[in-house]
Amino acid sequence: MKIDLTNRVAIVTGAGAGLGREHALLLARLGAKVVVNDLGSDISGDGSSDTVAKQVVDEIIAEGGEAIISGASVTNIEQVRYMVEETMDRWGRIDILVNNAGILKDKSFSKMSLDDFRLVMDVHLMGAVNCIKAVWDIMREQKYGRIVMTTSSSGLYGNFGQSNYSAAKMALVGLMQTLGLEGEKYNIRVNCIAPMAATRMLEGLMSNEALKMLSPSSVSPAIAVLASADAPNRMVICAGAGSFEAAHITLTQGIYLGAGVDIPYLLAKRLSDVVDRTGEMVPVSGFSQGELELLKAGLKEE
């Protein structure tokens, strides 16, 4: 299957280096016009410079593509709106949004300040919310949109010292689930990617050999698929070192115990039956849990 993004317009946040850079370059090579957004800050979110973003824009143009630079901070809604207005003035539409911008403020929870917790939530979660809010009505009106959130295995499964990052990344999965439902009738498809790549965030955490295998460019093919016309909806794709997987939040069949004073004892005794994964499912929406529970209670027909 060929992926052709000709005449599509994409915004990629945090596109000056690492994963974002590779995403922007690949989307451009597939024909998209790209807004290369990067504040130019360091891994902790300090400082700003348009140098790295300009280098990516220059590289895209040198390869025959079209690109413009944006130094908007995703945490500043007015700057994000201006970026979107500039894009619309230039190309008249926005088809793809890749929310990739992020920072790290790693510490164990006992040593982490609330300011550092809020800042990471603000960049990763609210940064994505700001960008989506700015393009949402545009995508609804044109009845086309492809939005990608950057989640993480740290959010899906946890990681020591990353409570702020993990919370933000799992929140993006919940945001994807609901926006995927709300955007479906407007042909807006919303997905997540959980990348594992050798970026500034992994320096010092892995061996040089492992880092060589985990090139950011090995992740970007998943972005191409999620940005395409045939993209899925509400999928979490994991990607790294040329390997691709899907992560799911599942619901077990569980057990029905009814009500009564002895239920806490019975539940504790049969907890292994509750977590038994035989017949588990991926719910269509949050209502699926209630439907299953009412069905087991005999209050709903199959």
PDB file of C-alpha atoms in Angstrom:
ATOM      1  CA  MET A   1       0.000   0.000   0.000  1.00  0.00           C
ATOM      2  CA  LYS A   2       1.411   3.371  -1.011  1.00  0.00           C
ATOM      3  CA  ILE A   3       1.121   6.294   1.399  1.00  0.00           C
ATOM      4  CA  ASP A   4       0.684   9.542  -0.505  1.00  0.00           C
ATOM      5  CA  LEU A   5       0.402  12.760   1.493  1.00  0.00           C
ATOM      6  CA  THR A   6       0.510  15.106  -1.482  1.00  0.00           C
ATOM      7  CA  ASN A   7      -1.421  18.330  -0.754  1.00  0.00           C
ATOM      8  CA  ARG A   8      -1.777  17.378   2.911  1.00  0.00           C
ATOM      9  CA  VAL A   9      -0.617  19.900   5.522  1.00  0.00           C
ATOM     10  CA  ALA A  10       1.016  18.657   8.717  1.00  0.00           C
ATOM     11  CA  ILE A  11       2.039  20.309  11.970  1.00  0.00           C
ATOM     12  CA  VAL A  12       4.704  18.454  13.935  1.00  0.00           C
ATOM     13  CA  THR A  13       5.536  19.805  17.391  1.00  0.00           C
ATOM     14  CA  GLY A  14       8.972  19.343  18.874  1.00  0.00           C
ATOM     15  CA  ALA A  15      10.234  18.762  15.339  1.00  0.00           C
ATOM     16  CA  GLY A  16      13.673  20.308  15.649  1.00  0.00           C
ATOM     17  CA  ALA A  17      15.476  17.164  16.763  1.00  0.00           C
ATOM     18  CA  GLY A  18      15.100  13.479  17.553  1.00  0.00           C
ATOM     19  CA  LEU A  19      11.758  11.858  16.841  1.00  0.00           C
ATOM     20  CA  GLY A  20      10.024  15.048  15.738  1.00  0.00           C
ATOM     21  CA  ARG A  21      12.703  15.798  13.192  1.00  0.00           C
ATOM     22  CA  GLU A  22      12.424  12.326  11.654  1.00  0.00           C
ATOM     23  CA  HIS A  23       8.619  12.541  11.648  1.00  0.00           C
ATOM     24  CA  ALA A  24       8.716  15.893   9.844  1.00  0.00           C
ATOM     25  CA  LEU A  25      11.246  14.713   7.271  1.00  0.00           C
ATOM     26  CA  LEU A  26       9.313  11.537   6.469  1.00  0.00           C
ATOM     27  CA  LEU A  27       5.964  13.308   6.166  1.00  0.00           C
ATOM     28  CA  ALA A  28       7.575  15.801   3.800  1.00  0.00           C
ATOM     29  CA  ARG A  29       9.118  13.011   1.721  1.00  0.00           C
ATOM     30  CA  LEU A  30       5.637  11.502   1.408  1.00  0.00           C
ATOM     31  CA  GLY A  31       4.375  14.780  -0.023  1.00  0.00           C
ATOM     32  CA  ALA A  32       3.064  16.721   2.960  1.00  0.00           C
ATOM     33  CA  LYS A  33       3.652  20.409   3.527  1.00  0.00           C
ATOM     34  CA  VAL A  34       5.096  20.610   7.022  1.00  0.00           C
ATOM     35  CA  VAL A  35       5.079  23.128   9.851  1.00  0.00           C
ATOM     36  CA  VAL A  36       8.237  22.411  11.817  1.00  0.00           C
ATOM     37  CA  ASN A  37       7.388  23.560  15.335  1.00  0.00           C
ATOM     38  CA  ASP A  38      10.094  23.705  17.967  1.00  0.00           C
ATOM     39  CA  LEU A  39      10.755  26.062  20.839  1.00  0.00           C
ATOM     40  CA  GLY A  40      14.434  25.116  20.747  1.00  0.00           C
ATOM     41  CA  SER A  41      14.657  24.417  24.470  1.00  0.00           C
ATOM     42  CA  ASP A  42      16.782  21.805  26.206  1.00  0.00           C
ATOM     43  CA  ILE A  43      15.520  18.496  27.594  1.00  0.00           C
ATOM     44  CA  SER A  44      14.289  20.242  30.761  1.00  0.00           C
ATOM     45  CA  GLY A  45      12.363  22.862  28.808  1.00  0.00           C
ATOM     46  CA  ASP A  46      14.827  25.702  29.405  1.00  0.00           C
ATOM     47  CA  GLY A  47      15.923  28.221  26.772  1.00  0.00           C
ATOM     48  CA  SER A  48      14.708  28.805  23.231  1.00  0.00           C
ATOM     49  CA  SER A  49      16.189  29.027  19.728  1.00  0.00           C
ATOM     50  CA  ASP A  50      14.908  28.636  16.180  1.00  0.00           C
ATOM     51  CA  THR A  51      18.182  27.132  14.948  1.00  0.00           C
ATOM     52  CA  VAL A  52      17.247  23.458  15.058  1.00  0.00           C
ATOM     53  CA  ALA A  53      13.804  23.988  13.515  1.00  0.00           C
ATOM     54  CA  LYS A  54      15.311  26.089  10.732  1.00  0.00           C
ATOM     55  CA  GLN A  55      17.771  23.305   9.935  1.00  0.00           C
ATOM     56  CA  VAL A  56      14.892  20.848   9.483  1.00  0.00           C
ATOM     57  CA  VAL A  57      12.985  23.308   7.287  1.00  0.00           C
ATOM     58  CA  ASP A  58      16.097  23.881   5.176  1.00  0.00           C
ATOM     59  CA  GLU A  59      16.590  20.135   4.798  1.00  0.00           C
ATOM     60  CA  ILE A  60      12.990  19.618   3.662  1.00  0.00           C
ATOM     61  CA  ILE A  61      13.236  22.457   1.139  1.00  0.00           C
ATOM     62  CA  ALA A  62      16.595  21.136  -0.126  1.00  0.00           C
ATOM     63  CA  GLU A  63      14.870  17.813  -0.846  1.00  0.00           C
ATOM     64  CA  GLY A  64      12.178  19.574  -2.864  1.00  0.00           C
ATOM     65  CA  GLY A  65       9.524  19.786  -0.173  1.00  0.00           C
ATOM     66  CA  GLU A  66       7.622  22.658   1.416  1.00  0.00           C
ATOM     67  CA  ALA A  67       8.012  23.642   5.052  1.00  0.00           C
ATOM     68  CA  ILE A  68       7.805  26.602   7.381  1.00  0.00           C
ATOM     69  CA  ILE A  69       9.168  27.182  10.840  1.00  0.00           C
ATOM     70  CA  SER A  70       7.192  27.853  14.030  1.00  0.00           C
ATOM     71  CA  GLY A  71       8.734  28.746  17.362  1.00  0.00           C
ATOM     72  CA  ALA A  72       5.423  28.589  19.230  1.00  0.00           C
ATOM     73  CA  SER A  73       5.422  27.153  22.724  1.00  0.00           C
ATOM     74  CA  VAL A  74       2.733  24.469  22.932  1.00  0.00           C
ATOM     75  CA  THR A  75       1.979  25.633  26.480  1.00  0.00           C
ATOM     76  CA  ASN A  76       0.959  29.078  25.218  1.00  0.00           C
ATOM     77  CA  ILE A  77      -2.465  28.902  23.585  1.00  0.00           C
ATOM     78  CA  GLU A  78      -2.095  32.307  21.920  1.00  0.00           C
ATOM     79  CA  GLN A  79       1.177  31.283  20.289  1.00  0.00           C
ATOM     80  CA  VAL A  80      -0.408  28.007  19.172  1.00  0.00           C
ATOM     81  CA  ARG A  81      -3.363  29.853  17.657  1.00  0.00           C
ATOM     82  CA  TYR A  82      -0.973  32.142  15.801  1.00  0.00           C
ATOM     83  CA  MET A  83       0.892  29.105  14.445  1.00  0.00           C
ATOM     84  CA  VAL A  84      -2.388  27.672  13.193  1.00  0.00           C
ATOM     85  CA  GLU A  85      -3.432  31.011  11.660  1.00  0.00           C
ATOM     86  CA  GLU A  86      -0.083  31.267   9.853  1.00  0.00           C
ATOM     87  CA  THR A  87      -0.522  27.744   8.516  1.00  0.00           C
ATOM     88  CA  MET A  88      -4.039  28.462   7.278  1.00  0.00           C
ATOM     89  CA  ASP A  89      -2.928  31.710   5.645  1.00  0.00           C
ATOM     90  CA  ARG A  90      -0.113  29.859   3.885  1.00  0.00           C
ATOM     91  CA  TRP A  91      -1.817  26.631   2.813  1.00  0.00           C
ATOM     92  CA  GLY A  92      -5.537  26.945   3.619  1.00  0.00           C
ATOM     93  CA  ARG A  93      -5.945  23.696   5.524  1.00  0.00           C
ATOM     94  CA  ILE A  94      -4.479  21.490   8.257  1.00  0.00           C
ATOM     95  CA  ASP A  95      -4.781  17.740   7.812  1.00  0.00           C
ATOM     96  CA  ILE A  96      -2.273  16.239  10.223  1.00  0.00           C
ATOM     97  CA  LEU A  97      -1.197  17.114  13.751  1.00  0.00           C
ATOM     98  CA  VAL A  98       1.610  15.178  15.407  1.00  0.00           C
ATOM     99  CA  ASN A  99       1.890  16.076  19.093  1.00  0.00           C
ATOM    100  CA  ASN A 100       5.508  15.244  19.811  1.00  0.00           C
ATOM    101  CA  ALA A 101       6.834  18.101  21.975  1.00  0.00           C
ATOM    102  CA  GLY A 102       7.938  17.069  25.430  1.00  0.00           C
ATOM    103  CA  ILE A 103      10.345  17.557  28.323  1.00  0.00           C
ATOM    104  CA  LEU A 104      11.623  15.499  31.256  1.00  0.00           C
ATOM    105  CA  LYS A 105      11.848  16.387  34.944  1.00  0.00           C
ATOM    106  CA  ASP A 106      12.693  12.958  36.381  1.00  0.00           C
ATOM    107  CA  LYS A 107      12.892  12.348  40.130  1.00  0.00           C
ATOM    108  CA  SER A 108      11.338   9.877  42.526  1.00  0.00           C
ATOM    109  CA  PHE A 109       7.923  11.093  43.674  1.00  0.00           C
ATOM    110  CA  SER A 110       9.130  11.817  47.219  1.00  0.00           C
ATOM    111  CA  LYS A 111      11.802  14.178  45.855  1.00  0.00           C
ATOM    112  CA  MET A 112       9.767  15.718  43.030  1.00  0.00           C
ATOM    113  CA  SER A 113       8.413  19.234  43.447  1.00  0.00           C
ATOM    114  CA  LEU A 114       4.825  19.941  42.514  1.00  0.00           C
ATOM    115  CA  ASP A 115       6.091  22.638  40.154  1.00  0.00           C
ATOM    116  CA  ASP A 116       8.030  20.014  38.187  1.00  0.00           C
ATOM    117  CA  PHE A 117       4.998  17.737  38.184  1.00  0.00           C
ATOM    118  CA  ARG A 118       2.779  20.506  36.822  1.00  0.00           C
ATOM    119  CA  LEU A 119       5.312  21.608  34.204  1.00  0.00           C
ATOM    120  CA  VAL A 120       5.602  18.142  32.663  1.00  0.00           C
ATOM    121  CA  MET A 121       1.815  17.775  32.671  1.00  0.00           C
ATOM    122  CA  ASP A 122       1.500  21.214  31.092  1.00  0.00           C
ATOM    123  CA  VAL A 123       3.915  20.488  28.233  1.00  0.00           C
ATOM    124  CA  HIS A 124       2.874  16.941  27.387  1.00  0.00           C
ATOM    125  CA  LEU A 125      -0.852  16.954  28.171  1.00  0.00           C
ATOM    126  CA  MET A 126      -1.986  20.574  27.947  1.00  0.00           C
ATOM    127  CA  GLY A 127       0.450  21.206  25.090  1.00  0.00           C
ATOM    128  CA  ALA A 128      -1.353  18.529  23.095  1.00  0.00           C
ATOM    129  CA  VAL A 129      -4.746  19.854  24.202  1.00  0.00           C
ATOM    130  CA  ASN A 130      -3.828  23.390  23.103  1.00  0.00           C
ATOM    131  CA  CYS A 131      -2.727  22.229  19.659  1.00  0.00           C
ATOM    132  CA  ILE A 132      -5.737  19.986  19.142  1.00  0.00           C
ATOM    133  CA  LYS A 133      -8.160  22.676  20.280  1.00  0.00           C
ATOM    134  CA  ALA A 134      -6.632  25.096  17.768  1.00  0.00           C
ATOM    135  CA  VAL A 135      -7.086  22.715  14.805  1.00  0.00           C
ATOM    136  CA  TRP A 136     -10.184  20.760  15.858  1.00  0.00           C
ATOM    137  CA  ASP A 137     -12.851  22.943  14.250  1.00  0.00           C
ATOM    138  CA  ILE A 138     -10.760  23.278  11.081  1.00  0.00           C
ATOM    139  CA  MET A 139     -10.631  19.501  10.783  1.00  0.00           C
ATOM    140  CA  ARG A 140     -14.341  19.172  11.561  1.00  0.00           C
ATOM    141  CA  GLU A 141     -15.283  21.674   8.861  1.00  0.00           C
ATOM    142  CA  GLN A 142     -13.084  20.073   6.204  1.00  0.00           C
ATOM    143  CA  LYS A 143     -14.239  16.616   7.385  1.00  0.00           C
ATOM    144  CA  TYR A 144     -10.697  15.310   7.537  1.00  0.00           C
ATOM    145  CA  GLY A 145      -8.069  15.098  10.227  1.00  0.00           C
ATOM    146  CA  ARG A 146      -5.340  12.825  11.491  1.00  0.00           C
ATOM    147  CA  ILE A 147      -4.088  13.453  15.025  1.00  0.00           C
ATOM    148  CA  VAL A 148      -1.271  11.554  16.692  1.00  0.00           C
ATOM    149  CA  MET A 149      -0.485  11.720  20.407  1.00  0.00           C
ATOM    150  CA  THR A 150       2.930  10.668  21.674  1.00  0.00           C
ATOM    151  CA  THR A 151       2.342   8.414  24.654  1.00  0.00           C
ATOM    152  CA  SER A 152       4.982   6.211  26.262  1.00  0.00           C
ATOM    153  CA  SER A 153       5.565   2.801  27.788  1.00  0.00           C
ATOM    154  CA  SER A 154       6.236   4.802  30.969  1.00  0.00           C
ATOM    155  CA  GLY A 155       2.601   5.879  30.891  1.00  0.00           C
ATOM    156  CA  LEU A 156       1.237   2.519  29.829  1.00  0.00           C
ATOM    157  CA  TYR A 157       3.273   0.429  32.257  1.00  0.00           C
ATOM    158  CA  GLY A 158       5.049   2.794  34.654  1.00  0.00           C
ATOM    159  CA  ASN A 159       8.699   3.708  35.122  1.00  0.00           C
ATOM    160  CA  PHE A 160      10.593   4.523  38.311  1.00  0.00           C
ATOM    161  CA  GLY A 161      11.241   8.235  38.749  1.00  0.00           C
ATOM    162  CA  GLN A 162       8.744   9.349  36.100  1.00  0.00           C
ATOM    163  CA  SER A 163       5.460   9.835  37.941  1.00  0.00           C
ATOM    164  CA  ASN A 164       4.834  13.204  36.245  1.00  0.00           C
ATOM    165  CA  TYR A 165       5.785  11.949  32.781  1.00  0.00           C
ATOM    166  CA  SER A 166       3.841   8.697  33.251  1.00  0.00           C
ATOM    167  CA  ALA A 167       0.711  10.534  34.374  1.00  0.00           C
ATOM    168  CA  ALA A 168       0.847  12.881  31.391  1.00  0.00           C
ATOM    169  CA  LYS A 169       1.472  10.102  28.894  1.00  0.00           C
ATOM    170  CA  MET A 170      -1.392   7.930  30.139  1.00  0.00           C
ATOM    171  CA  ALA A 171      -3.680  10.962  30.160  1.00  0.00           C
ATOM    172  CA  LEU A 172      -3.001  11.322  26.430  1.00  0.00           C
ATOM    173  CA  VAL A 173      -4.342   7.809  25.872  1.00  0.00           C
ATOM    174  CA  GLY A 174      -7.610   8.759  27.552  1.00  0.00           C
ATOM    175  CA  LEU A 175      -7.750  11.947  25.479  1.00  0.00           C
ATOM    176  CA  MET A 176      -7.221   9.881  22.330  1.00  0.00           C
ATOM    177  CA  GLN A 177     -10.021   7.484  23.236  1.00  0.00           C
ATOM    178  CA  THR A 178     -12.631  10.198  23.679  1.00  0.00           C
ATOM    179  CA  LEU A 179     -11.553  12.446  20.803  1.00  0.00           C
ATOM    180  CA  GLY A 180     -11.443   9.384  18.548  1.00  0.00           C
ATOM    181  CA  LEU A 181     -15.117   8.822  19.370  1.00  0.00           C
ATOM    182  CA  GLU A 182     -16.093  12.486  19.007  1.00  0.00           C
ATOM    183  CA  GLY A 183     -14.194  12.991  15.757  1.00  0.00           C
ATOM    184  CA  GLU A 184     -15.202   9.797  14.000  1.00  0.00           C
ATOM    185  CA  LYS A 185     -18.224  11.191  12.159  1.00  0.00           C
ATOM    186  CA  TYR A 186     -16.069  14.042  10.866  1.00  0.00           C
ATOM    187  CA  ASN A 187     -13.409  11.650   9.525  1.00  0.00           C
ATOM    188  CA  ILE A 188     -11.006  12.751  12.248  1.00  0.00           C
ATOM    189  CA  ARG A 189      -8.947   9.792  13.408  1.00  0.00           C
ATOM    190  CA  VAL A 190      -6.977  10.035  16.619  1.00  0.00           C
ATOM    191  CA  ASN A 191      -4.224   7.622  17.588  1.00  0.00           C
ATOM    192  CA  CYS A 192      -1.211   7.264  19.861  1.00  0.00           C
ATOM    193  CA  ILE A 193       2.356   6.206  19.296  1.00  0.00           C
ATOM    194  CA  ALA A 194       4.537   4.857  22.102  1.00  0.00           C
ATOM    195  CA  PRO A 195       8.085   5.246  20.740  1.00  0.00           C
ATOM    196  CA  MET A 196      11.315   3.764  21.997  1.00  0.00           C
ATOM    197  CA  ALA A 197      14.136   5.701  20.401  1.00  0.00           C
ATOM    198  CA  ALA A 198      17.636   6.993  21.061  1.00  0.00           C
ATOM    199  CA  THR A 199      16.839  10.632  21.740  1.00  0.00           C
ATOM    200  CA  ARG A 200      18.142  13.096  24.313  1.00  0.00           C
ATOM    201  CA  MET A 201      15.694  11.552  26.791  1.00  0.00           C
ATOM    202  CA  LEU A 202      17.547   8.203  26.774  1.00  0.00           C
ATOM    203  CA  GLU A 203      21.129   9.437  26.895  1.00  0.00           C
ATOM    204  CA  GLY A 204      22.986   7.721  29.731  1.00  0.00           C
ATOM    205  CA  LEU A 205      20.204   5.202  30.327  1.00  0.00           C
ATOM    206  CA  MET A 206      21.172   2.561  27.739  1.00  0.00           C
ATOM    207  CA  SER A 207      24.297   1.102  26.180  1.00  0.00           C
ATOM    208  CA  ASN A 208      25.695   2.647  23.013  1.00  0.00           C
ATOM    209  CA  GLU A 209      24.901  -0.551  21.113  1.00  0.00           C
ATOM    210  CA  ALA A 210      21.248  -0.426  22.155  1.00  0.00           C
ATOM    211  CA  LEU A 211      21.019   3.265  21.329  1.00  0.00           C
ATOM    212  CA  LYS A 212      22.315   2.618  17.803  1.00  0.00           C
ATOM    213  CA  MET A 213      19.495   0.121  17.219  1.00  0.00           C
ATOM    214  CA  LEU A 214      16.891   2.542  18.555  1.00  0.00           C
ATOM    215  CA  SER A 215      17.207   5.211  15.886  1.00  0.00           C
ATOM    216  CA  PRO A 216      14.361   7.767  15.776  1.00  0.00           C
ATOM    217  CA  SER A 217      13.958   7.048  12.057  1.00  0.00           C
ATOM    218  CA  SER A 218      12.914   3.477  12.870  1.00  0.00           C
ATOM    219  CA  VAL A 219       9.852   4.846  14.693  1.00  0.00           C
ATOM    220  CA  SER A 220       8.614   7.307  12.061  1.00  0.00           C
ATOM    221  CA  PRO A 221       7.044   4.725   9.695  1.00  0.00           C
ATOM    222  CA  ALA A 222       4.309   4.326  12.310  1.00  0.00           C
ATOM    223  CA  ILE A 223       3.665   8.071  12.115  1.00  0.00           C
ATOM    224  CA  ALA A 224       3.317   7.791   8.343  1.00  0.00           C
ATOM    225  CA  VAL A 225       0.628   5.129   8.769  1.00  0.00           C
ATOM    226  CA  LEU A 226      -1.233   7.067  11.475  1.00  0.00           C
ATOM    227  CA  ALA A 227      -1.124  10.220   9.320  1.00  0.00           C
ATOM    228  CA  SER A 228      -2.387   8.488   6.188  1.00  0.00           C
ATOM    229  CA  ALA A 229      -5.855   8.450   4.642  1.00  0.00           C
ATOM    230  CA  ASP A 230      -6.231   4.823   5.723  1.00  0.00           C
ATOM    231  CA  ALA A 231      -5.204   5.435   9.321  1.00  0.00           C
ATOM    232  CA  PRO A 232      -6.910   3.428  12.066  1.00  0.00           C
ATOM    233  CA  ASN A 233      -8.762   5.141  14.892  1.00  0.00           C
ATOM    234  CA  ARG A 234      -8.021   4.925  18.632  1.00  0.00           C
ATOM    235  CA  MET A 235      -4.979   2.688  18.290  1.00  0.00           C
ATOM    236  CA  VAL A 236      -1.841   2.701  20.430  1.00  0.00           C
ATOM    237  CA  ILE A 237       1.108   1.652  18.277  1.00  0.00           C
ATOM    238  CA  CYS A 238       4.400   0.874  20.007  1.00  0.00           C
ATOM    239  CA  ALA A 239       7.518   1.261  17.875  1.00  0.00           C
ATOM    240  CA  GLY A 240      11.244   0.880  18.284  1.00  0.00           C
ATOM    241  CA  ALA A 241      14.308  -0.625  16.582  1.00  0.00           C
ATOM    242  CA  GLY A 242      12.223  -1.491  13.527  1.00  0.00           C
ATOM    243  CA  SER A 243       9.650  -3.428  15.559  1.00  0.00           C
ATOM    244  CA  PHE A 244       5.974  -2.516  15.910  1.00  0.00           C
ATOM    245  CA  GLU A 245       3.363  -3.661  18.432  1.00  0.00           C
ATOM    246  CA  ALA A 246      -0.084  -2.586  19.619  1.00  0.00           C
ATOM    247  CA  ALA A 247      -1.015  -1.875  23.230  1.00  0.00           C
ATOM    248  CA  HIS A 248      -4.564  -2.343  24.499  1.00  0.00           C
ATOM    249  CA  ILE A 249      -6.480  -1.521  27.648  1.00  0.00           C
ATOM    250  CA  THR A 250      -8.542  -4.645  28.143  1.00  0.00           C
ATOM    251  CA  LEU A 251     -11.419  -5.728  30.357  1.00  0.00           C
ATOM    252  CA  THR A 252     -11.596  -9.234  31.789  1.00  0.00           C
ATOM    253  CA  GLN A 253     -14.855 -11.161  31.997  1.00  0.00           C
ATOM    254  CA  GLY A 254     -14.507 -11.119  35.764  1.00  0.00           C
ATOM    255  CA  ILE A 255     -17.091 -12.603  38.119  1.00  0.00           C
ATOM    256  CA  TYR A 256     -20.513 -11.709  39.507  1.00  0.00           C
ATOM    257  CA  LEU A 257     -20.812 -11.742  43.304  1.00  0.00           C
ATOM    258  CA  GLY A 258     -23.943  -9.683  43.938  1.00  0.00           C
ATOM    259  CA  ALA A 259     -24.388  -7.745  47.167  1.00  0.00           C
ATOM    260  CA  GLY A 260     -24.080  -8.646  50.829  1.00  0.00           C
ATOM    261  CA  VAL A 261     -21.935  -8.233  53.910  1.00  0.00           C
ATOM    262  CA  ASP A 262     -19.667 -11.123  52.893  1.00  0.00           C
ATOM    263  CA  ILE A 263     -18.780  -9.711  49.450  1.00  0.00           C
ATOM    264  CA  PRO A 264     -15.443  -8.174  50.529  1.00  0.00           C
ATOM    265  CA  TYR A 265     -14.343 -11.608  51.818  1.00  0.00           C
ATOM    266  CA  LEU A 266     -15.582 -13.409  48.698  1.00  0.00           C
ATOM    267  CA  LEU A 267     -13.910 -10.849  46.400  1.00  0.00           C
ATOM    268  CA  ALA A 268     -10.581 -11.216  48.162  1.00  0.00           C
ATOM    269  CA  LYS A 269     -10.894 -15.002  47.967  1.00  0.00           C
ATOM    270  CA  ARG A 270     -11.699 -15.001  44.245  1.00  0.00           C
ATOM    271  CA  LEU A 271      -9.457 -12.184  43.047  1.00  0.00           C
ATOM    272  CA  SER A 272      -7.595 -14.629  40.791  1.00  0.00           C
ATOM    273  CA  ASP A 273     -10.893 -15.206  38.933  1.00  0.00           C
ATOM    274  CA  VAL A 274     -11.357 -11.456  38.530  1.00  0.00           C
ATOM    275  CA  VAL A 275      -7.971 -11.082  36.830  1.00  0.00           C
ATOM    276  CA  ASP A 276      -8.283 -14.243  34.719  1.00  0.00           C
ATOM    277  CA  ARG A 277      -7.673 -13.025  31.157  1.00  0.00           C
ATOM    278  CA  THR A 278      -9.680 -15.754  29.441  1.00  0.00           C
ATOM    279  CA  GLY A 279     -12.201 -14.033  27.163  1.00  0.00           C
ATOM    280  CA  GLU A 280     -10.915 -10.525  27.908  1.00  0.00           C
ATOM    281  CA  MET A 281     -12.014  -7.793  25.513  1.00  0.00           C
ATOM    282  CA  VAL A 282     -11.104  -4.319  24.332  1.00  0.00           C
ATOM    283  CA  PRO A 283     -14.136  -2.167  25.213  1.00  0.00           C
ATOM    284  CA  VAL A 284     -15.649   0.019  22.501  1.00  0.00           C
ATOM    285  CA  SER A 285     -16.232   2.821  24.994  1.00  0.00           C
ATOM    286  CA  GLY A 286     -16.493   3.465  28.731  1.00  0.00           C
ATOM    287  CA  PHE A 287     -20.083   2.226  28.679  1.00  0.00           C
ATOM    288  CA  SER A 288     -18.864  -1.274  27.868  1.00  0.00           C
ATOM    289  CA  GLN A 289     -17.892  -1.870  31.485  1.00  0.00           C
ATOM    290  CA  GLY A 290     -21.395  -1.084  32.734  1.00  0.00           C
ATOM    291  CA  GLU A 291     -22.992  -3.150  29.998  1.00  0.00           C
ATOM    292  CA  LEU A 292     -20.913  -6.184  30.959  1.00  0.00           C
ATOM    293  CA  GLU A 293     -21.680  -5.763  34.639  1.00  0.00           C
ATOM    294  CA  LEU A 294     -25.432  -5.394  34.053  1.00  0.00           C
ATOM    295  CA  LEU A 295     -25.358  -8.422  31.766  1.00  0.00           C
ATOM    296  CA  LYS A 296     -23.720 -10.569  34.446  1.00  0.00           C
ATOM    297  CA  ALA A 297     -26.225  -9.267  37.007  1.00  0.00           C
ATOM    298  CA  GLY A 298     -29.082 -10.387  34.746  1.00  0.00           C
ATOM    299  CA  LEU A 299     -30.356  -6.852  34.190  1.00  0.00           C
ATOM    300  CA  LYS A 300     -29.449  -6.650  30.508  1.00  0.00           C
ATOM    301  CA  GLU A 301     -29.977  -9.037  27.622  1.00  0.00           C
ATOM    302  CA  GLU A 302     -27.085 -10.077  25.357  1.00  0.00           C
TER     303      GLU A 302
END
